[in-house]
Each structure stands twice: as structure tokens, then as C-alpha cells.
Short mmCIF file of C-alpha atoms and ligand atoms in Angstrom, two decimals:
data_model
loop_
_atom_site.label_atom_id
_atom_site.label_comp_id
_atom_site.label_asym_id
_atom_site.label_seq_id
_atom_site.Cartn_x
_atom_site.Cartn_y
_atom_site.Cartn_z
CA UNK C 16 33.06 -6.23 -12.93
CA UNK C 17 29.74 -8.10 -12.58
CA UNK C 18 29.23 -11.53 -13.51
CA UNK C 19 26.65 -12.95 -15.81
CA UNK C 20 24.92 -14.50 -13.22
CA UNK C 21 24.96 -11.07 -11.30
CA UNK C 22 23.89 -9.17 -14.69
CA UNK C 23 21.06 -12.12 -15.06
CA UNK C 24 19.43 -11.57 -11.47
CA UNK C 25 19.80 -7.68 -12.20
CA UNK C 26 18.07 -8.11 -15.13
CA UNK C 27 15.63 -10.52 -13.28
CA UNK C 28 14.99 -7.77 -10.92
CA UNK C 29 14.31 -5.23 -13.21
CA UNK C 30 12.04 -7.08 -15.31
CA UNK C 31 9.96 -7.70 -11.98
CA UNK C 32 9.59 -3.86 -11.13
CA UNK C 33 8.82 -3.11 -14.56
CA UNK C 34 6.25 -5.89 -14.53
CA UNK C 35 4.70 -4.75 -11.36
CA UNK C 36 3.96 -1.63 -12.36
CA UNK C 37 1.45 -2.85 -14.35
CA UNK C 38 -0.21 -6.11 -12.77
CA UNK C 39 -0.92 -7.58 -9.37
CA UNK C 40 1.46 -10.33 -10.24
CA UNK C 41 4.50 -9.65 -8.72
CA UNK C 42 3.82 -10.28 -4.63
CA UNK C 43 6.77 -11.04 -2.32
CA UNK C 44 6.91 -14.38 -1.63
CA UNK C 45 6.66 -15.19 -5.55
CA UNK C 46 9.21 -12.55 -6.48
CA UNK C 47 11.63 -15.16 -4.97
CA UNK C 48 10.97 -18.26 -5.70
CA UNK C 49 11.19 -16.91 -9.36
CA UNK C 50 14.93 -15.77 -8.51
CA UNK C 51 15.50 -18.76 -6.34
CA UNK C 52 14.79 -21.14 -9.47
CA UNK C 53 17.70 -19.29 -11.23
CA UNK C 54 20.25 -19.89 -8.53
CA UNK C 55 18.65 -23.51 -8.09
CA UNK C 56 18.41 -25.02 -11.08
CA UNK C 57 21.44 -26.98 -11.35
CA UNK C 58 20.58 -28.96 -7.48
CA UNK C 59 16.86 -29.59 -8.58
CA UNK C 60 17.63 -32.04 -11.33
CA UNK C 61 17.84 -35.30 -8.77
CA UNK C 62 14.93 -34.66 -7.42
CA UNK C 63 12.65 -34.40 -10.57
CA UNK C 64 12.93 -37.95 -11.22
CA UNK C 65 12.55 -38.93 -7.56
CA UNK C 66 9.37 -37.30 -6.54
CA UNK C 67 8.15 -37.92 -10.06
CA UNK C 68 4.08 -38.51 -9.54
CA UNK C 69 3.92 -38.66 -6.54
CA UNK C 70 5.38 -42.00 -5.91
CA UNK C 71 2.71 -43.59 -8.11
CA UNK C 72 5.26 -45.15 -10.30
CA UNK C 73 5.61 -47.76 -8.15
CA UNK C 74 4.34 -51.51 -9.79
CA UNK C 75 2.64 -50.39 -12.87
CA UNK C 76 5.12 -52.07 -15.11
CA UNK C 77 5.83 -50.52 -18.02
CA UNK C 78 2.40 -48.23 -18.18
CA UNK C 79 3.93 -44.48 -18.33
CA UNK C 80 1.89 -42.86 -15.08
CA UNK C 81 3.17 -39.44 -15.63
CA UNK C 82 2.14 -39.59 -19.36
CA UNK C 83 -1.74 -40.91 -18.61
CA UNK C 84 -1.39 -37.85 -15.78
CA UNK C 85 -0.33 -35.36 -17.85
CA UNK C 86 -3.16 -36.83 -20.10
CA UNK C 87 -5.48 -36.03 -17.66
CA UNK C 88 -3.92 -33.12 -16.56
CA UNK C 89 -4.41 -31.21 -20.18
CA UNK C 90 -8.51 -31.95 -20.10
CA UNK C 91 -9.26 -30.81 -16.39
CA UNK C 92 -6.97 -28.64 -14.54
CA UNK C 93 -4.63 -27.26 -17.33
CA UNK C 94 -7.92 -25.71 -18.81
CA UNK C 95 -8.48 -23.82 -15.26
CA UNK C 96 -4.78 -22.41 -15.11
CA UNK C 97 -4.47 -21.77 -18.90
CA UNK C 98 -7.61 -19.68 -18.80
CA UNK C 99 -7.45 -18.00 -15.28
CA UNK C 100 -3.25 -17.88 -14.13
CA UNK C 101 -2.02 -17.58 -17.80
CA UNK C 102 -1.28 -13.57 -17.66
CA UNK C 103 1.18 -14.68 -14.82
CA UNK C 104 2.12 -18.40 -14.45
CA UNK C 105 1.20 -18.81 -18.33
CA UNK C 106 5.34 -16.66 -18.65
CA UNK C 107 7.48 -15.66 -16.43
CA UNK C 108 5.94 -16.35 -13.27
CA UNK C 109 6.82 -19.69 -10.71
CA UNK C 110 5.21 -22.24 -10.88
CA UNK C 111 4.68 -22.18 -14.52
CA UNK C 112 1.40 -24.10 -14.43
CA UNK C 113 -0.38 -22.50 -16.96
CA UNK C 114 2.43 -22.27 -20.15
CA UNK C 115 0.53 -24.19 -22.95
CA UNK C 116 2.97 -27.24 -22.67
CA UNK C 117 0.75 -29.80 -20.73
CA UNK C 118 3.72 -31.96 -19.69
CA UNK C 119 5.58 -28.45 -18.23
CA UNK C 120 2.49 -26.95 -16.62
CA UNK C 121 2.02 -30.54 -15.04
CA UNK C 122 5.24 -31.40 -13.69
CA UNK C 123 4.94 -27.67 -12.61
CA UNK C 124 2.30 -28.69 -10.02
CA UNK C 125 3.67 -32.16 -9.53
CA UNK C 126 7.32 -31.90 -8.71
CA UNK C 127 6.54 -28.99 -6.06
CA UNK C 128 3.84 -30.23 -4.62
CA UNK C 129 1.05 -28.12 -5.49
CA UNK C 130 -1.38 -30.88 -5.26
CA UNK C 131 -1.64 -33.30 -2.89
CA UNK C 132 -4.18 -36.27 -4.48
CA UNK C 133 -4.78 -37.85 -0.86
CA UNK C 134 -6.39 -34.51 0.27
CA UNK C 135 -7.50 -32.24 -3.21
CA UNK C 136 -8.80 -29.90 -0.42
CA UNK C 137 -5.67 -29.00 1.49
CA UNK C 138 -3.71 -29.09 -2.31
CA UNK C 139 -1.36 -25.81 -2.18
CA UNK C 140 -3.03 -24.87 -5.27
CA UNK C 141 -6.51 -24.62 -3.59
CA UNK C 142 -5.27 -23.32 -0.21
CA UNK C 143 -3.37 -20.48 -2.13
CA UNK C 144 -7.05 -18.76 -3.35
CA UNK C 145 -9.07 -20.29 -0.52
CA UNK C 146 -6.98 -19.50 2.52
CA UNK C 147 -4.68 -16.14 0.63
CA UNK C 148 -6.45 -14.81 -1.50
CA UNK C 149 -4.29 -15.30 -3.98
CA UNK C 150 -5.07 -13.78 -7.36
CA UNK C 151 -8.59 -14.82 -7.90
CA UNK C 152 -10.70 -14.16 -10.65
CA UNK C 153 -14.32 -13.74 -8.93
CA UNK C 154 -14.83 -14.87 -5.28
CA UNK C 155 -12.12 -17.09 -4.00
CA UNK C 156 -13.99 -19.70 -2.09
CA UNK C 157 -15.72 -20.08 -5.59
CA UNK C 158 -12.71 -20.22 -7.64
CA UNK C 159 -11.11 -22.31 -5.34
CA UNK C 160 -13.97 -24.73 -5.17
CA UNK C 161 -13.45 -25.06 -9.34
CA UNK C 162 -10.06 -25.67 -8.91
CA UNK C 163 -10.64 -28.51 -6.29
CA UNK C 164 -12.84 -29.59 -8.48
CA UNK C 165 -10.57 -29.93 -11.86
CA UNK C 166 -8.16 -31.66 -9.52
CA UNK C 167 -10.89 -34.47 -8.54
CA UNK C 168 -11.14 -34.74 -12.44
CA UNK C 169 -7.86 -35.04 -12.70
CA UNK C 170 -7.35 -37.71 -10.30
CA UNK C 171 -10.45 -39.32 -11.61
CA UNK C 172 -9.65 -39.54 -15.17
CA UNK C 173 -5.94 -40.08 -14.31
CA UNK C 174 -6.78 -43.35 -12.67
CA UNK C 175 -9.42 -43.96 -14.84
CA UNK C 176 -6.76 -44.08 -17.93
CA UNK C 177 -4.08 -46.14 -15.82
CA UNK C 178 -6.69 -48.66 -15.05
CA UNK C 179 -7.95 -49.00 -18.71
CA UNK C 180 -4.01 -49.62 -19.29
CA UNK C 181 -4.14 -52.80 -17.07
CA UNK C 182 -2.78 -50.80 -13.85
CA UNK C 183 -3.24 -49.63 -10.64
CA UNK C 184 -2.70 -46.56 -8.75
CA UNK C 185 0.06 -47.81 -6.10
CA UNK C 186 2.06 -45.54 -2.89
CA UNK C 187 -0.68 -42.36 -4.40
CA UNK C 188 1.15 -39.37 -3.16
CA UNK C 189 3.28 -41.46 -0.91
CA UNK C 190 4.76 -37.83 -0.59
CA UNK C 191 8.72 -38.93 0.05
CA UNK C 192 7.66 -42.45 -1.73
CA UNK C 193 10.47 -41.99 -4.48
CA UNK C 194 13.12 -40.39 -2.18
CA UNK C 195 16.02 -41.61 -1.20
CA UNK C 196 16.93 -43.03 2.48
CA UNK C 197 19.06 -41.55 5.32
CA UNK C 198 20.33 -43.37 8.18
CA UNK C 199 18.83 -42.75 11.87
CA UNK C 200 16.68 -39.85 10.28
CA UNK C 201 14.16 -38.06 12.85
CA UNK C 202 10.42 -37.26 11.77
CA UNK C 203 9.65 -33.90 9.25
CA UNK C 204 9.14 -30.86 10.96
CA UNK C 205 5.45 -29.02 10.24
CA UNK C 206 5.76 -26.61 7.40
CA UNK C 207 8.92 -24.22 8.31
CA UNK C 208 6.24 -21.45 8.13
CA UNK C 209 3.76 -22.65 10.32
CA UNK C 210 6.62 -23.62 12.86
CA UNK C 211 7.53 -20.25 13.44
CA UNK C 212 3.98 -18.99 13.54
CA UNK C 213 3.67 -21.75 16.42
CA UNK C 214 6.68 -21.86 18.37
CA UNK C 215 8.47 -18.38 19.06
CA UNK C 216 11.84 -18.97 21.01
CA UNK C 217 12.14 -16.78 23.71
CA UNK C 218 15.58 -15.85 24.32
CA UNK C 219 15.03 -12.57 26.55
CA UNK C 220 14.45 -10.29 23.64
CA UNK C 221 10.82 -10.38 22.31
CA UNK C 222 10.42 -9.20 18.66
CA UNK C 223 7.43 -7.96 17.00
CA UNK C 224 6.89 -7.38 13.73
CA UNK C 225 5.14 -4.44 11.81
CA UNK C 226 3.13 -6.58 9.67
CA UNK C 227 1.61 -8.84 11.91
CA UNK C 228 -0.10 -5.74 13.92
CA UNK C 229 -3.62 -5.32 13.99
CA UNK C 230 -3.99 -1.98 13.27
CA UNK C 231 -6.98 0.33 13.80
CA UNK C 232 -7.81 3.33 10.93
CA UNK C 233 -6.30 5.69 10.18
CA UNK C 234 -3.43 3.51 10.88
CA UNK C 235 -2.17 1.64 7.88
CA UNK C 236 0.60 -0.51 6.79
CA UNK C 237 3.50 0.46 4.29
CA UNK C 238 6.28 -0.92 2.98
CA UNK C 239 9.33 0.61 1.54
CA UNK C 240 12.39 -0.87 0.15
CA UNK C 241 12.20 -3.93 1.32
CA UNK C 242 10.72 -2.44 4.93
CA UNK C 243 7.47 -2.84 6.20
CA UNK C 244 6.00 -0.39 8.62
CA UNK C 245 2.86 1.21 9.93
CA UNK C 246 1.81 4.64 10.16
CA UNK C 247 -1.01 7.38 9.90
CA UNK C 248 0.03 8.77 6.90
CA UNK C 249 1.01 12.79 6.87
CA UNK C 250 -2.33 14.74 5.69
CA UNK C 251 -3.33 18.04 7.79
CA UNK C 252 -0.14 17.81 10.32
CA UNK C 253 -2.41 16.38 12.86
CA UNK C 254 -1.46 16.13 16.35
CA UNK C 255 -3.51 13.59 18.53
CA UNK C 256 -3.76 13.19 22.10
CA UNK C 257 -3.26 9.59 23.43
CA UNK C 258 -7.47 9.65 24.34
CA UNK C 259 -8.36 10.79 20.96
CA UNK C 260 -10.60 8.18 18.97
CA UNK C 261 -9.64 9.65 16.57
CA UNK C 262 -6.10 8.25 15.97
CA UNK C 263 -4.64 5.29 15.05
CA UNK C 264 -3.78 2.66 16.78
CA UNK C 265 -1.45 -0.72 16.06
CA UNK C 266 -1.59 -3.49 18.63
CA UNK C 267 0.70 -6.08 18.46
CA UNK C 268 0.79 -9.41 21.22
CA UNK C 269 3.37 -10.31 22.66
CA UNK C 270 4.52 -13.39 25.07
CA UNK C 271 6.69 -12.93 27.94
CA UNK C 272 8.13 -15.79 29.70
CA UNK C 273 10.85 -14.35 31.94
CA UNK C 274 9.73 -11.43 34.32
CA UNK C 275 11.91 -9.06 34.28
CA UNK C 276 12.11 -5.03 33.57
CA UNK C 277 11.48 -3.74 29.81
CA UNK C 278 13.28 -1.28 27.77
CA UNK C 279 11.48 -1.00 23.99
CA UNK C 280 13.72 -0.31 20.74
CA UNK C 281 11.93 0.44 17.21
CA UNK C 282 13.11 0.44 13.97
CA UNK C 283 10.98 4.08 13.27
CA UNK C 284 11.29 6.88 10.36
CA UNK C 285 11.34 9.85 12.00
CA UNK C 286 12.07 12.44 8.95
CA UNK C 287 11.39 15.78 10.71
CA UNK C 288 9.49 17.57 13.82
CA UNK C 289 6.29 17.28 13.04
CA UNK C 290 6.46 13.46 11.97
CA UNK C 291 8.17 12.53 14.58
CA UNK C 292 5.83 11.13 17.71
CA UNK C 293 4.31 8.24 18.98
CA UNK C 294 2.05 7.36 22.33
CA UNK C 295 3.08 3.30 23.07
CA UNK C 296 1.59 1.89 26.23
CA UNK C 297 1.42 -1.81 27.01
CA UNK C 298 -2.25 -3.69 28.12
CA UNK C 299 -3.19 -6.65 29.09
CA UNK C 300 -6.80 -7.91 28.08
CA UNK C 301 -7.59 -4.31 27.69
CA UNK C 302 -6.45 -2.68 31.00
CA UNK C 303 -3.29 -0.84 30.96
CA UNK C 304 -0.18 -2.40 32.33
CA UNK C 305 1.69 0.70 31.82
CA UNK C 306 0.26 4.58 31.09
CA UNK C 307 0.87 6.08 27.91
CA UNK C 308 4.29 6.98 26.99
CA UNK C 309 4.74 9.78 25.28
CA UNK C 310 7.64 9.07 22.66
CA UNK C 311 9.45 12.02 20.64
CA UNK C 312 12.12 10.09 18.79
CA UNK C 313 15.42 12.04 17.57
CA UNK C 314 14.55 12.72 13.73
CA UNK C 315 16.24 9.80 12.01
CA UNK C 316 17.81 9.56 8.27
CA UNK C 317 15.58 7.12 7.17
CA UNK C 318 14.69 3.79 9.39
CA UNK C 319 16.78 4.02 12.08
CA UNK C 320 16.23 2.03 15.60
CA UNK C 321 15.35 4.08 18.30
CA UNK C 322 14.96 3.37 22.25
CA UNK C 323 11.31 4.60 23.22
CA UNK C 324 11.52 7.60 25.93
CA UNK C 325 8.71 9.56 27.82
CA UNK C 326 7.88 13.11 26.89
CA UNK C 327 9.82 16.37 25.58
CA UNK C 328 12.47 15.53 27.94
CA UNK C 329 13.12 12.10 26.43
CA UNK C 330 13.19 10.36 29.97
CA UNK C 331 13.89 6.63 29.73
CA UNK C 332 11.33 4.09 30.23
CA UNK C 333 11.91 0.66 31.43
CA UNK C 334 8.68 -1.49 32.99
CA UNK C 335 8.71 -4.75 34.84
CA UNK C 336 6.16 -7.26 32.91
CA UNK C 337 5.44 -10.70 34.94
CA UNK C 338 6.68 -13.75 33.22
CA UNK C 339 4.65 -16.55 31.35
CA UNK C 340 1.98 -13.89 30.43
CA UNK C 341 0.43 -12.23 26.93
CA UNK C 342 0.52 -8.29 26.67
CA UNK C 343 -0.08 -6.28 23.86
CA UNK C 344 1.81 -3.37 22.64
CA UNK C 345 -0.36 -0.59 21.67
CA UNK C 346 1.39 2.67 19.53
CA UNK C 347 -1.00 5.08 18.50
CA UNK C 348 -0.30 8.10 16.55
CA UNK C 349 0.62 10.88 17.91
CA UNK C 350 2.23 13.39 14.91
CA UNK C 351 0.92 11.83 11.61
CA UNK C 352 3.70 10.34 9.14
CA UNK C 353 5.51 8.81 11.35
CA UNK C 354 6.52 5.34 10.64
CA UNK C 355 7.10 2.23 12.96
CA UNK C 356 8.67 -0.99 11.56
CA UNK C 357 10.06 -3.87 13.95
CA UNK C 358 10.08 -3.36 17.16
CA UNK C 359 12.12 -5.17 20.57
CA UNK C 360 10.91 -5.68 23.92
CA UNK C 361 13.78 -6.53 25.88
CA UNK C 362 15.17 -7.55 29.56
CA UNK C 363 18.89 -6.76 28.84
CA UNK C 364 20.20 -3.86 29.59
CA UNK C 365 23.28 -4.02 27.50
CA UNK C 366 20.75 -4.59 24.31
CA UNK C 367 22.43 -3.56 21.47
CA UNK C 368 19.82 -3.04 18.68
CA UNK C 369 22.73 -2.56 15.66
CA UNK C 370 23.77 -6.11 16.00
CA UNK C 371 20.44 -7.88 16.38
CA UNK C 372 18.55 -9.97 14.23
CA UNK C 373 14.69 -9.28 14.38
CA UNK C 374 14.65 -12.50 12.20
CA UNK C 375 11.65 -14.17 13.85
CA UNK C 376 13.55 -17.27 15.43
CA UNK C 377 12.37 -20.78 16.87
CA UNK C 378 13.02 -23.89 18.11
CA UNK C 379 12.65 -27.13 15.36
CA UNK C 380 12.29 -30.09 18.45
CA UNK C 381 12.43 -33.33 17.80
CA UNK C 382 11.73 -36.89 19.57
CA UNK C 383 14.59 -38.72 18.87
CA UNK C 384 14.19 -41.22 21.65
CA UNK C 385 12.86 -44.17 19.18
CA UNK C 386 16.58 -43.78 18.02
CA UNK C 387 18.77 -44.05 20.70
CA UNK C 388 16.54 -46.73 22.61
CA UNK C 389 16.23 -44.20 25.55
CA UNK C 390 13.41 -42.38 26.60
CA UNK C 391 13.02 -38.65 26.43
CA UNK C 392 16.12 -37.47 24.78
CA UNK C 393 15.54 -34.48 22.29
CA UNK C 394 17.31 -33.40 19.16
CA UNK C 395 17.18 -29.22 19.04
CA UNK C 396 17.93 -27.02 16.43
CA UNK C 397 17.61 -23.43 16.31
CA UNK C 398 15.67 -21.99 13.51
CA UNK C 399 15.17 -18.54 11.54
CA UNK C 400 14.39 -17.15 8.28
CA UNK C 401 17.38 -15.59 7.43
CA UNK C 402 17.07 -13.35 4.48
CA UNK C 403 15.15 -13.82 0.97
CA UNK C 404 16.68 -16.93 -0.19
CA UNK C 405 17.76 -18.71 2.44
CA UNK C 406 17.04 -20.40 5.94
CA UNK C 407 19.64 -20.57 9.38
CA UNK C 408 19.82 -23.00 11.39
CA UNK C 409 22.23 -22.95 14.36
CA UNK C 410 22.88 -24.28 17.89
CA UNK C 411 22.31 -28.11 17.19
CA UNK C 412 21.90 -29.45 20.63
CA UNK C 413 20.92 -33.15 22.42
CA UNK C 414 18.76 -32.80 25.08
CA UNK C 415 19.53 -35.72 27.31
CA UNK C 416 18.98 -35.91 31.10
CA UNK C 417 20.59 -39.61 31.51
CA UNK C 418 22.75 -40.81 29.47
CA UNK C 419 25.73 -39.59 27.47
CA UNK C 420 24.98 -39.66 23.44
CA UNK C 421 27.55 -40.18 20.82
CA UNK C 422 26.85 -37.95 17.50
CA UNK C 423 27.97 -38.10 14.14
CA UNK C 424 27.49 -36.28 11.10
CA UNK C 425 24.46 -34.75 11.18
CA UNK C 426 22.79 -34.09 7.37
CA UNK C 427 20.28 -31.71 7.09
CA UNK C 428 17.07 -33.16 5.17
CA UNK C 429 14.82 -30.48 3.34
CA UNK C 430 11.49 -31.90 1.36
CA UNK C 431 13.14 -35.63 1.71
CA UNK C 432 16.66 -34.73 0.51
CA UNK C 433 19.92 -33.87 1.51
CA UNK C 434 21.70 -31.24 -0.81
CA UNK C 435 25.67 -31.44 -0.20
CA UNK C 436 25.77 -27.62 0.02
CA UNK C 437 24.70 -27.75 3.49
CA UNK C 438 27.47 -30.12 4.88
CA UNK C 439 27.98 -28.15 7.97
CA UNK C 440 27.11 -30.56 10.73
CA UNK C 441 28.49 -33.57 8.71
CA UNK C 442 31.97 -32.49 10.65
CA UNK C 443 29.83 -33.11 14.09
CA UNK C 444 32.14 -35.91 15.98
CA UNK C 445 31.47 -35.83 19.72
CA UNK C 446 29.54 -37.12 22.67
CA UNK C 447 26.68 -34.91 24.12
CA UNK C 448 26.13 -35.45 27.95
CA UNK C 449 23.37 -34.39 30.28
CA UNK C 450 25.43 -31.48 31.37
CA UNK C 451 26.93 -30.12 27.92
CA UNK C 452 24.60 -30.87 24.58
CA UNK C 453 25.92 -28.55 22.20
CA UNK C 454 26.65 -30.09 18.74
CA UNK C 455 28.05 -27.00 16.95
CA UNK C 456 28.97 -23.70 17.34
CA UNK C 457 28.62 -23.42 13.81
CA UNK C 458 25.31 -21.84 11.85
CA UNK C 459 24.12 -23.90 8.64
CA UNK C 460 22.71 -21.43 5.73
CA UNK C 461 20.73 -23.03 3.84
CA UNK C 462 18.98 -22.25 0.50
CA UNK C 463 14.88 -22.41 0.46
CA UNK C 464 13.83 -25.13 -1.49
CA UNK C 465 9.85 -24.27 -2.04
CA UNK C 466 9.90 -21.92 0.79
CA UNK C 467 8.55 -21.18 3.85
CA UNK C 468 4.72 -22.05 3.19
CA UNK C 469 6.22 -25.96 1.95
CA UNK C 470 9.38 -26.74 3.08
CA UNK C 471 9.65 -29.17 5.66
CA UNK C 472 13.13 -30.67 7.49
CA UNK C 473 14.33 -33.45 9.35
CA UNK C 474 17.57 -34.38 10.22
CA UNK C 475 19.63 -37.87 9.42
CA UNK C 476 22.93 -39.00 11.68
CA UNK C 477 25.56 -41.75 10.64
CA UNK C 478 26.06 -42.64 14.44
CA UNK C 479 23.19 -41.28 17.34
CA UNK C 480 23.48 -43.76 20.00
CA UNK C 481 23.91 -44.11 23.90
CA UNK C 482 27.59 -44.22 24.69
CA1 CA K 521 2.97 15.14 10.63
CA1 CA K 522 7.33 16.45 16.90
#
């Protein structure tokens, strides 16, 4: 029997197909933070309070800041959102800046950081229709120029009230001003996002993803069910030849750091014999690495992952690529409607494509040497989006070359708090040495916070000294 919390998100669900049949409002990355709220709710109450205006509560003695900012709030920037995000964020749709409730649509933008008064500019708010595109309502560096410029009214008359109350503006968007401490804690990482985009672990197995090809007409992307994919889609049965500039073409980069000999696995929908080809070759500033293979894939139920072969008689293809270099994967059509999703470069030859993870995975390094009073030891953590709602980390490690560290419950900080939910590594009792680092064989899940485009992490330890 379902539970009402599994009845709820169905109903969640459902109310978000509905909805996007009929509006532009329903993209991904909003679709969950909307269900993530739900599961949420009951873990975001402490930190309300705590991040409260943005630390600016500090020394004004009894003058209410968030009132005089919600104040503010309802004359400038509320008028922008009520007017322009209402159809959306005005209902159902996180953040809930534009509902007609100053105080909600405030703390809406305030208590996830959706505004940042020390730099209006780089505010999520104006970065999400400057930078994405998101939703705007003429031209978007126009729109998000008004919406910068509501938030310097904002500010403005904010501090103009708090000063006519006898205050002053104190720790402005101090960011973690309000939250609590943790003992031995390292720096934040960047934005979770922007470290993957940055740092992509190499552990032998290169993945590459559909969507972040650059893809070259009639080649276009697609998603299904949760999938996303490229392909010429299936007009006039059309056949190209791997010279034809006529068909499409998807190149992906790609960094190899280990030289080694390549076998490729895609996740492809193959559905019959005519939609069921592809030519891949791999380049290098233009020039070909490899010549074209010419890959007839089995016809698959669906996506399934496939290991690319050579011609007719499906020969297999394995190339050596030369380490610490940048390729790119080019797959052009060959039999329109066929579809290509993530793909696997690999050196192993005992790859195993059914039990891999093409979540894209790095490394979250930090300096911890301030700590232990030693230079150059390292604090490593392994890092990967792991599904909708949630983040993994795994294979906590010191990096030490000298000296033997002793570890201790390790707490996981996200956005300047620890949530006991993820109390893996607070069991971590044991001394790391130059020759053996590991911390945990364990993985942490972890639930998103704000996700990947705002949550940051550190890490706090109740012992991390030299032993
Ligand atoms: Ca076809
Ligand atoms: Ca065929």
C-alpha cells in the first residue's frame, strides 16, 4: 500500500506534467527543488532563523531588520516578481518569490540566497535570466538589468529605513554570519556545480554526456523519460555517408590522462534496421586520430548500452589515445533516428557498462594544512551527483606525505550546516599515514539542499591532528 507521503509526491508529479503541458514553467532543475521542499521541510526550520537577513541582525538592537527589508522588499523587487514570475513562482513553483505575501516572497529570496547584497550583479536571481535564460519576459540582459536594478532599490531603501530607525547595516550578507560553528572545519568548496564542470576525476573510464555535445544540424538533442540523447531525427530513411555535409554531427571533448588503448560503450536506441547506425571517429584539433568507424549496433529494446564495432561484420574497435591530451569524439549520423545518450571511453578491458555509474564524478580537495600545523597535507573526498535529490560523496581520504594524522568524526557541512542525517563519517576513528589515507569505505548520500547551482560544502573534524 502507498503511503501518504508516496501518494503526495505522486500527486506532486502529476500535477507537474499536467502543468507542463501548458507553460514553459516546469524545467528540470526546478521540477526538484519543488519535490525536494516536500521531503525537506521538517530539516529547514533551524536554518531559517540562522541565515535570517543575511547576518544583518547583528547590533541593531531592537530595530526589526527583516521587517524594514521586507518593507523595502514590497516597493522595489516584489513589484518585478509579482508582475513578471507570478504565473509560476506567484503558486506552485520554488522559490515562491512572487505569492502576494511580501514577508513570504521575501524570505523566499532571502533564506536561499537568491540575492547576494555585497554583489546585486552576481545575485542568483539576476544570473538566472542573465547567464540561463531563464524565463524572461523580453530580452534577458534587459530584464535582468531591471531586476538588478529593483535589488539596488531594495538595498537602498532597506538601509535607508534602518538608518532612519537609529541603526546600521552590520556583517551585510556576512553569508554564514548567523550560522553556527564547527570545530577544525576546512574552507567551502566552489558551487558543487561549478566543481564538477571544473574538475573531472579521471579514474580510467572517461564519460561523456549527451547534453553537453555540440552538435551540428540536423543533429538535435532529445530527451525521453528522464534520458537525454541526440539524434537526426527519422524523416525520408536517409542513409549518409561519413563525408556527407549533409549529416549530422555531435562532438563531444574529452580529456585523457592515462595512455592507454580505447574500447567505446553508448547508451544508444537502436529500435530497428534502418535506425540503427552511426559513423564515430575520434580528432584531435580537427585531424583525425582514428578513421571513421562504421557502427551498426544490435537493435536494442529501448536505451540499451552498446560497445561500438566497425562495419556489417561488427569487428571490435579498440584505439590507443596518448595520455594528458584533449580529443573529441565525433558521431555523425549515419541511418536517421537513431539515438545516442551517454557514452564511455574506457582503458579496461573487463569494463562492465551494466554496473557503471556515468554520474559525472570529481574530486572536492581541500588545504587542510592550516589545521594540522603541517604543510601540504590534503583532505579528499570523492564527489558525484547521484540521482535527482541527492549528492554522494565517498572515499574520504588524507593526503599526507610526512606525517601520520589522527582523524575523528568527520561532519559533513552543506550551505554552513551540518544536518544529522548525514552522520556517516562521524564513526571515522583512525590514523591516516603517508602510505594508507583512506578514511572510509563507506559512501555518504546526502540530500541537496539548494542544489547543484548553490550548494557549497566543507567538512568539520572533532580531532585532525599530527599523531
Ligand atoms: Ca532511419
Ligand atoms: Ca541499419
Amino acid at each position: 500500500m502507498k503511503s501518504r507521503q508516496q501518494k503526495k509526491y505522486f500527486f506532486i508529479v502529476l500535477l507537474f506534467s499536467l502543468l507542463g503541458l501548458y507553460n514553459q514553467c516546469v524545467p528540470q532543475a526546478t521540477n526538484k527543488s519543488k519535490v525536494k521542499t516536500n521531503i525537506e521541510e521538517p530539516l529547514n526550520t533551524n536554518t531559517t532563523g540562522s541565515t535570517g537577513d543575511n547576518g544583518g541582525n547583528g547590533g541593531n538592537g531592537n530595530i526589526d531588520v527583516k521587517a524594514l527589508s521586507v518593507q523595502a522588499f514590497s516597493t522595489t523587487t516584489h513589484n518585478i516578481t509579482k508582475l513578471r514570475c507570478a504565473t509560476c513562482h506567484g503558486s506552485f513553483q520554488q522559490p515562491l518569490h512572487a505569492v502576494p505575501d511580501a514577508t513570504q516572497a521575501h524570505d523566499a529570496i532571502v533564506d536561499q540566497n537568491k540575492v547576494d547584497f555585497n554583489n546585486i550583479a552576481q545575485s542568483r536571481m539576476v544570473q538566472k535570466v542573465r547567464n540561463d535564460n531563464h524565463n524572461c519576459w523580453s530580452n534577458c540582459q534587459a530584464d535582468s538589468i531591471v531586476i538588478e536594478d529593483s535589488i539596488q532599490d531594495w538595498k537602498a531603501e532597506r538601509d535607508r529605513l534602518i538608518a532612519e530607525a537609529g541603526g546600521t547595516v552590520t556583517g551585510d550578507d556576512g553569508g554564514n554570519g548567523g550560522n553556527p560553528s564547527y570545530p577544525n572545519q576546512t574552507s567551502e568548496s566552489q558551487v558543487l556545480g561549478v566543481e564538477i564542470a571544473n574538475n573531472n576525476s579521471d579514474d580510467g573510464n572517461i564519460v561523456m554526456k549527451a547534453e553537453t555535445a555540440m552538435l551540428g544540424t540536423p543533429m538535435v538533442s532529445g530527451n525521453e523519460s528522464g534520458i537525454n540523447f541526440f539524434w537526426t531525427p527519422d524523416q525520408n530513411g536517409s542513409l549518409y555517408q561519413n563525408n556527407d555535409r549533409a549529416a549530422g554531427t555531435a562532438y563531444l571533448n574529452f580529456a585523457v590522462s592515462q595512455s592507454n588503448q580505447y574500447k567505446v560503450y553508448a547508451k544508444v536506441n537502436a529500435p530497428n534496421g534502418s535506425d540503427n547506425s552511426f559513423h564515430v571517429r575520434v580528432t584531435q584539433n580537427n585531424f583525425p586520430v582514428t578513421n571513421f568507424f562504421e557502427w551498426h549496433i544490435d537493435v536494442t529494446n529501448g536505451f540499451e548500452w552498446r560497445e561500438l564495432t566497425h562495419t556489417s561484420n561488427t569487428a571490435e574497435v579498440a584505439f590507443f589515445l596518448a595520455g594528458n591530451n584533449t580529443y573529441t569524439l565525433e558521431v555523425k549520423t549515419r541511418e536517421d533516428g537513431t539515438k545516442m545518450s551517454d557514452i564511455v571511453m574506457t582503458g579496461d578491458p573487463n569494463f562492465d557498462p551494466s554496473t557503471y555509474s556515468t554520474a559525472v564524478k570529481t574530486t572536492l580537495t581541500y588545504d587542510i594544512s592550516q589545521i594540522v600545523g603541517v604543510q601540504g597535507v590534503k583532505f579528499k573526498i570523492d564527489f558525484e551527483e547521484y540521482d535527482m535529490y541527492s549528492y554522494k560523496f565517498s572515499n574520504p581520504r588524507i593526503e599526507t606525505t610526512t606525517v601520520n594524522v589522527y582523524v575523528k568524526n568527520i561532519k559533513l557541512i552543506m550551505n554552513g550546516n551540518y544536518n544529522p542525517q548525514n552522520a556517516t563519517y562521524t564513526l571515522v576513528d583512525t590514523v591516516a599515514t603517508p602510505l594508507n589515507g583512506v578514511l572510509s569505505s563507506s559512501a555518504l548520500i546526502a540530500l541537496k539542499d539548494q542544489g547543484l547551482d548553490y550548494d557549497k560544502v566543507s567538512f568539520s573534524f572533532e580531532i585532525l591532528q599530527v599523531q
